[in-house]
CSV table of C-alpha atoms in Angstrom, one decimal:
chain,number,residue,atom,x,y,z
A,33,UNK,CA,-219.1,-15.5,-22.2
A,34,UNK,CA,-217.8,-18.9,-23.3
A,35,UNK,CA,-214.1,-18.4,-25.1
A,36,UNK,CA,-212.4,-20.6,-27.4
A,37,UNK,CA,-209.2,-22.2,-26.4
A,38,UNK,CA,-207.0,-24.3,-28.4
A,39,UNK,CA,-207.5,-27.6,-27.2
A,40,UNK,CA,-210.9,-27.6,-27.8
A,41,UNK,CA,-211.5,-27.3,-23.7
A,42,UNK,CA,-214.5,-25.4,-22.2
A,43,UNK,CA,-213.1,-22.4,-19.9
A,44,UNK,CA,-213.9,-24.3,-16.3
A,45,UNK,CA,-212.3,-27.9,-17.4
A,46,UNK,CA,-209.2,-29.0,-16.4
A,47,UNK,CA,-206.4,-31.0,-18.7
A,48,UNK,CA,-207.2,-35.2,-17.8
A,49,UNK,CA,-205.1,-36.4,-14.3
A,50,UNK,CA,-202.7,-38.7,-14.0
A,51,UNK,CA,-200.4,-39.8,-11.0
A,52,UNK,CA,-198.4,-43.0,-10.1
A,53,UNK,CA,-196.5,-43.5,-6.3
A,54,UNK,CA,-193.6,-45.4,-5.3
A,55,UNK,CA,-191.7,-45.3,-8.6
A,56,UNK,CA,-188.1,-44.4,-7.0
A,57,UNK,CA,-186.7,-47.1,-5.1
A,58,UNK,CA,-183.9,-44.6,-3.1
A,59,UNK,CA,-186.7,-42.3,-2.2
A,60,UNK,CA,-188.1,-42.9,1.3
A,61,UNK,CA,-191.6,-41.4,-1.2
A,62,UNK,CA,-192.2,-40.9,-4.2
A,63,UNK,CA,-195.2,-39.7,-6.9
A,64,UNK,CA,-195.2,-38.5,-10.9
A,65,UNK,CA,-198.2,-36.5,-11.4
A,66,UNK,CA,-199.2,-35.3,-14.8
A,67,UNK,CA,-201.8,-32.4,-15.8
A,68,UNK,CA,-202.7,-33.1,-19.4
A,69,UNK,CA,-198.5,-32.9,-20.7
A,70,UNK,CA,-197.2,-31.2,-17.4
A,71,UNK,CA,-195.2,-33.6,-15.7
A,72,UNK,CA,-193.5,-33.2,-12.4
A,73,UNK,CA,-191.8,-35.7,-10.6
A,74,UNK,CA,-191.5,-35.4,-6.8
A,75,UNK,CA,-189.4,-37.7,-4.5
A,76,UNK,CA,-189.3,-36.8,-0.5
A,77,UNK,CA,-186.0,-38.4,1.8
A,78,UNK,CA,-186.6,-38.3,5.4
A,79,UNK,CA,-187.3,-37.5,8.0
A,80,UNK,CA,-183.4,-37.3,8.6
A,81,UNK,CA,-182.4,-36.0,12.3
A,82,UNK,CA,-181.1,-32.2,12.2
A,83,UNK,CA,-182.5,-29.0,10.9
A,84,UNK,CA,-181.1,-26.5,9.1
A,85,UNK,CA,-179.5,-23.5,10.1
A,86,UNK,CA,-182.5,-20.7,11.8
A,87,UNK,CA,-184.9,-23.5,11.6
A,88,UNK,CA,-186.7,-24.6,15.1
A,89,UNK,CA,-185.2,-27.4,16.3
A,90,UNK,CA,-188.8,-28.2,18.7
A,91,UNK,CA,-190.1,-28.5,14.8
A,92,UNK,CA,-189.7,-30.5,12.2
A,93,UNK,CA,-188.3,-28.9,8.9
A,94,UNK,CA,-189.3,-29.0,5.7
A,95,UNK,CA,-186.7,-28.4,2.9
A,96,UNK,CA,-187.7,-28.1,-1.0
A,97,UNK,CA,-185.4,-28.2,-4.0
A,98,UNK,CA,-186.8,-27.7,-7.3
A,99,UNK,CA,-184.5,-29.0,-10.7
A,100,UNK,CA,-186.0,-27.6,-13.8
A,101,UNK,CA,-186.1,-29.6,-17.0
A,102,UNK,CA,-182.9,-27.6,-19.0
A,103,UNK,CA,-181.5,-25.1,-17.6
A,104,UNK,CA,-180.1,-23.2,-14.0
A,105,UNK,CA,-182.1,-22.6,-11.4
A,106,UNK,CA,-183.2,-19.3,-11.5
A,107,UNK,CA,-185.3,-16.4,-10.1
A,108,UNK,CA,-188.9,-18.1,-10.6
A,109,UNK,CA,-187.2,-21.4,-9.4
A,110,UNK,CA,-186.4,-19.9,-6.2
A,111,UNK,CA,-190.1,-18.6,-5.5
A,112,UNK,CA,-191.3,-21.4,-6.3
A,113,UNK,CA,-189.6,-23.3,-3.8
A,114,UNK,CA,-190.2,-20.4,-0.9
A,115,UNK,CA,-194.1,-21.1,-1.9
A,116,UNK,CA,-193.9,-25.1,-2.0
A,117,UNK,CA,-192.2,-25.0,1.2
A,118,UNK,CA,-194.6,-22.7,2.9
A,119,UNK,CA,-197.5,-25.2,1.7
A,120,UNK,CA,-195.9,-28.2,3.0
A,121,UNK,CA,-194.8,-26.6,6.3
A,122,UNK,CA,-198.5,-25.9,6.8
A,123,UNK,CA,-200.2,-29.1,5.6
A,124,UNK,CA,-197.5,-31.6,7.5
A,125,UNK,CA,-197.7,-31.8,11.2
A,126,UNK,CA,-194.4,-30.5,12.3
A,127,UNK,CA,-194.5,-31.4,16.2
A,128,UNK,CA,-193.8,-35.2,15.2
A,129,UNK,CA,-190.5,-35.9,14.1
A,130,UNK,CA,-189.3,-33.0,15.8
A,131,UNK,CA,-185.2,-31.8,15.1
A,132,UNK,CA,-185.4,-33.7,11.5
A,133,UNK,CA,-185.7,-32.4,7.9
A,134,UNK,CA,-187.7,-33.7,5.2
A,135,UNK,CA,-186.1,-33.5,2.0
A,136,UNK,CA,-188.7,-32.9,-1.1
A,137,UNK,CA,-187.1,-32.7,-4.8
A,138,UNK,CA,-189.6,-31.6,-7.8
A,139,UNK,CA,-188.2,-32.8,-11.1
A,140,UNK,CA,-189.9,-31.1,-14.0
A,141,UNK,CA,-190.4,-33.9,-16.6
A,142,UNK,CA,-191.8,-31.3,-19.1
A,143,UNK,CA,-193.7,-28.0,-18.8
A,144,UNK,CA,-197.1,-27.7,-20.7
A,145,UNK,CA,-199.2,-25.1,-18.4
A,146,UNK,CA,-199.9,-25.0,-14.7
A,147,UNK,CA,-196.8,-26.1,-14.0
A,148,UNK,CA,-196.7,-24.9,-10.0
A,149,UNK,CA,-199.7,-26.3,-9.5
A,150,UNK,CA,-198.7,-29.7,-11.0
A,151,UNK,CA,-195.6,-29.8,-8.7
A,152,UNK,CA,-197.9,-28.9,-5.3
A,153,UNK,CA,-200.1,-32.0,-6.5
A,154,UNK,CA,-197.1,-34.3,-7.1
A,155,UNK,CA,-195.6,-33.0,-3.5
A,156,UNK,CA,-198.8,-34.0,-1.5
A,157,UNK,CA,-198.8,-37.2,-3.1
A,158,UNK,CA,-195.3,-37.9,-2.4
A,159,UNK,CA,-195.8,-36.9,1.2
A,160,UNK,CA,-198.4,-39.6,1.4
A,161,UNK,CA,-196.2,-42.2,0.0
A,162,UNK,CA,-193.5,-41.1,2.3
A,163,UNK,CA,-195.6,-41.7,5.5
A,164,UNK,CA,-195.3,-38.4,6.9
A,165,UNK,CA,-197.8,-36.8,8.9
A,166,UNK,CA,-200.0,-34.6,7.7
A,167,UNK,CA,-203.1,-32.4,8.9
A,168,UNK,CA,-204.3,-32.8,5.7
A,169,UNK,CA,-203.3,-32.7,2.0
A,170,UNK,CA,-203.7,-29.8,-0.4
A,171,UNK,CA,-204.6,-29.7,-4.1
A,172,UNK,CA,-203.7,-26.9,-6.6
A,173,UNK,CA,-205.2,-25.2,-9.3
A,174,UNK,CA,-204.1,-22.3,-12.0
A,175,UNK,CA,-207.3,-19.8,-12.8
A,176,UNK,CA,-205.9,-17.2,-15.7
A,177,UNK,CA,-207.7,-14.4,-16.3
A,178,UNK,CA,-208.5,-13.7,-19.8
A,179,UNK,CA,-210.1,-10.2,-20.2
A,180,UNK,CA,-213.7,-8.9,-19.7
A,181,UNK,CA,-214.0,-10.6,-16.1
A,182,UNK,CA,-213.2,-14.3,-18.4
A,183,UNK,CA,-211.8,-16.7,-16.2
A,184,UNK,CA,-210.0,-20.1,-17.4
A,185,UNK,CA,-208.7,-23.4,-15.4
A,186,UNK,CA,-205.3,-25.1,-15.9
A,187,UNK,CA,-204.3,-23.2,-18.4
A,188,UNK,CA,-201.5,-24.4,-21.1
A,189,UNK,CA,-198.4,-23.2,-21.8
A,190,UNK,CA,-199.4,-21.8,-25.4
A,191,UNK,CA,-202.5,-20.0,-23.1
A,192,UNK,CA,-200.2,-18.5,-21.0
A,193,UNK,CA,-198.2,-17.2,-23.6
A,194,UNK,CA,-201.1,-15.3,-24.5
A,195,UNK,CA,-202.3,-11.9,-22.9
A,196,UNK,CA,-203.7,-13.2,-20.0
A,197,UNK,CA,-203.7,-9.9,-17.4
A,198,UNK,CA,-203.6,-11.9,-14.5
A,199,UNK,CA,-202.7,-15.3,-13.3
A,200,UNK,CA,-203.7,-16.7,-9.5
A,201,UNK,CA,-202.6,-19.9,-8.1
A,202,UNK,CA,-204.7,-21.3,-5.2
A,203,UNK,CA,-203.9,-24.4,-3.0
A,204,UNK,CA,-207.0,-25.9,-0.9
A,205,UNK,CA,-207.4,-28.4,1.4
A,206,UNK,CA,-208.4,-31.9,0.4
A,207,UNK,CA,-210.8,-32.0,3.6
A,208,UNK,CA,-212.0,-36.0,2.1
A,209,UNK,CA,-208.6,-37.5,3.2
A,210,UNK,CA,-207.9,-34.6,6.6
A,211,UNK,CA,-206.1,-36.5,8.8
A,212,UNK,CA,-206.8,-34.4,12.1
A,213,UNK,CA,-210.8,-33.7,11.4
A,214,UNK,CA,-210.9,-31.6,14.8
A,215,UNK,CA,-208.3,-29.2,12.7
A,216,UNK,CA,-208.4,-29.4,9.1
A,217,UNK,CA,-209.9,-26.0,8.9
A,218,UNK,CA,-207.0,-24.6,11.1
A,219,UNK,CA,-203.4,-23.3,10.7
A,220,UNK,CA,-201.4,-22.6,13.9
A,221,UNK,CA,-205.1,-22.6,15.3
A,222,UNK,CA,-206.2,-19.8,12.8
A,223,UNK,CA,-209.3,-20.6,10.4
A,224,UNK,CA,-208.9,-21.1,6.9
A,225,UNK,CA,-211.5,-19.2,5.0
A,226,UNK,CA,-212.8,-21.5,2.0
A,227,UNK,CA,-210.4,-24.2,2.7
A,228,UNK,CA,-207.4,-21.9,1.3
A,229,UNK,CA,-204.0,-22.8,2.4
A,230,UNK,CA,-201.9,-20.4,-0.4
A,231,UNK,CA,-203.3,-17.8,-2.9
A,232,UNK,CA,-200.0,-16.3,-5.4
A,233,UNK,CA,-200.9,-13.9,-8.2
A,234,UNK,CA,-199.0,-12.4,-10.5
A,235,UNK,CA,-200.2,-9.1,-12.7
A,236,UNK,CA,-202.9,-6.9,-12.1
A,237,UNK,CA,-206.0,-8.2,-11.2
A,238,UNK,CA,-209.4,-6.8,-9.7
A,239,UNK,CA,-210.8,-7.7,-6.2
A,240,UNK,CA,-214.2,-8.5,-7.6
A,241,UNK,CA,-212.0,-11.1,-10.1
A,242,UNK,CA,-210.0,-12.3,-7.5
A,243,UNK,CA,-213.2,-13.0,-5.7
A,244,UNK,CA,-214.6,-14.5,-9.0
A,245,UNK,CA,-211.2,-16.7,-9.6
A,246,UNK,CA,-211.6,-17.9,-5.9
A,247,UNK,CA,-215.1,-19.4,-6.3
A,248,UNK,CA,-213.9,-21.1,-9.7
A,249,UNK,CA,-210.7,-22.6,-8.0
A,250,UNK,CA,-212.5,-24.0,-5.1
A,251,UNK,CA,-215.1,-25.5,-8.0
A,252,UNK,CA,-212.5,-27.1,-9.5
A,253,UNK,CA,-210.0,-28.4,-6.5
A,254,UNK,CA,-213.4,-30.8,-5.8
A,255,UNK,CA,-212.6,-32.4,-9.0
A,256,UNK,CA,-208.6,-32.9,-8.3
A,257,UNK,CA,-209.7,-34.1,-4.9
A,258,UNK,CA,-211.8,-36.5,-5.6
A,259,UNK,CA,-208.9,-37.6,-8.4
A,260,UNK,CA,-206.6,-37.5,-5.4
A,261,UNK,CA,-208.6,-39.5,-3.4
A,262,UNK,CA,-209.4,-42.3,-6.3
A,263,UNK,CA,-205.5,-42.5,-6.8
A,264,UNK,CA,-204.1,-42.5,-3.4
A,265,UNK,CA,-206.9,-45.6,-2.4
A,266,UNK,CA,-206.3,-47.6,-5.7
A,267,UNK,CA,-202.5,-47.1,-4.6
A,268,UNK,CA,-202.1,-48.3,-1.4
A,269,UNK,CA,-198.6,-48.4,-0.5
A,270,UNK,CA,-196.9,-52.1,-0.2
A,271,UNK,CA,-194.7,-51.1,2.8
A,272,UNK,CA,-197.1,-50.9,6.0
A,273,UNK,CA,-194.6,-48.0,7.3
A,274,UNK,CA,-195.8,-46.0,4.5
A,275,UNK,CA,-199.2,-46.2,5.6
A,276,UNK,CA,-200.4,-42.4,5.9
């Protein structure tokens, strides 16, 4: 069943993609990445030498701080970070560079929808422009369910004022642009099934329309890699350190 939406989008298409790199001179990486009138900002320092306290030192650490638009950081702020960070630490390769912390900052620029997603995106892309290593990079998308089993991508922020009963953000690998092909599929040499590297919901939602928001997620993350991919080779970094 095909549902209107206020932009005039069909239920499966995402908000147009936009993303520009090395736009802060201090930053060791940086990348602004846009989802229709999203905007996050991410800039990544390091790798500087020490961890912080109760991380492994044989590792190399990944810290994330996220400055909303207005406002103190609150509640959401702090999940959002504990998620980032958990999505970096498995996409980065954390045996090179070991006993040094990356530094990534998101900057929301304005919040229109989607916004965790968005930030994931504009984190990956920073990472790139930052040189560090990676296993592979990671694209995000927001399914919303709508009622009666209706799913809808990237939504807005007027959409997910709405009563949506369930919301499910999923993070895949970008297998195109894997940089360890013998291991893209693996985390800590465990498989990941579809290519999923995080899956967060929030409200009540139905195994069968999990399921159902997984298959239209994966759909859609072909589109944001390919985007990715497009961006990232039309961008190639001027500094040969920086070369991913």
């Amino acid at each position: 069943m095909e549902i209107d939406r206020p932009d005039g989008r069909t239920r499966n298409q995402l908000r147009p993609l936009a993303c520009s790199r090395n736009i802060l001179n201090r930053a060791h990486g940086s990348a602004r990445w846009s989802q229709g009138d999203t905007i996050v900002l991410a800039a990544v320092y390091g790798p500087k030498t020490g961890t912080r306290k109760n991380e492994n030192p044989e590792k190399a650490s990944i810290e994330v701080i996220w400055k909303p638009r207005t406002g103190q950081v609150g509640k959401a702020e702090k999940e959002y970070e504990m998620i980032l960070k958990r999505t970096l630490q498995s996409i980065c390769v954390l045996t090179i560079n070991q006993n040094t912390t990356t530094t990534v900052i998101l900057q929301v620029v304005n919040d229109d929808g989607s916004l965790l997603p968005c930030a994931i995106n504009a984190a990956c892309a920073a990472l790139v422009d930052a040189g560090i290593p990676v296993r592979h990079l990671a694209v995000a998308i927001c399914c919303a369910m709508a009622g009666s089993g209706s799913v809808i991508l990237d939504p807005t922020k007027l959409e997910e004022q709405q009563k949506m009963e369930a919301f499910s953000y999923l993070v895949f690998h970008n297998s195109v642009l894997s940089m360890l092909p013998e291991g893209s599929l693996h985390v800590d040499g465990e498989p990941m099934e579809h290519g999923i590297i995080t899956s967060v919901t929030h409200g009540v939602i139905s195994v069968d329309d999990y399921l159902y928001c997984l298959e239209r997620g994966h759909a859609a993350s072909a589109k944001i890699s390919d985007f990715l991919r497009r961006s990232l080779q039309s961008h190639a970094p001027s500094d040969p350190s920086k070369a991913a």
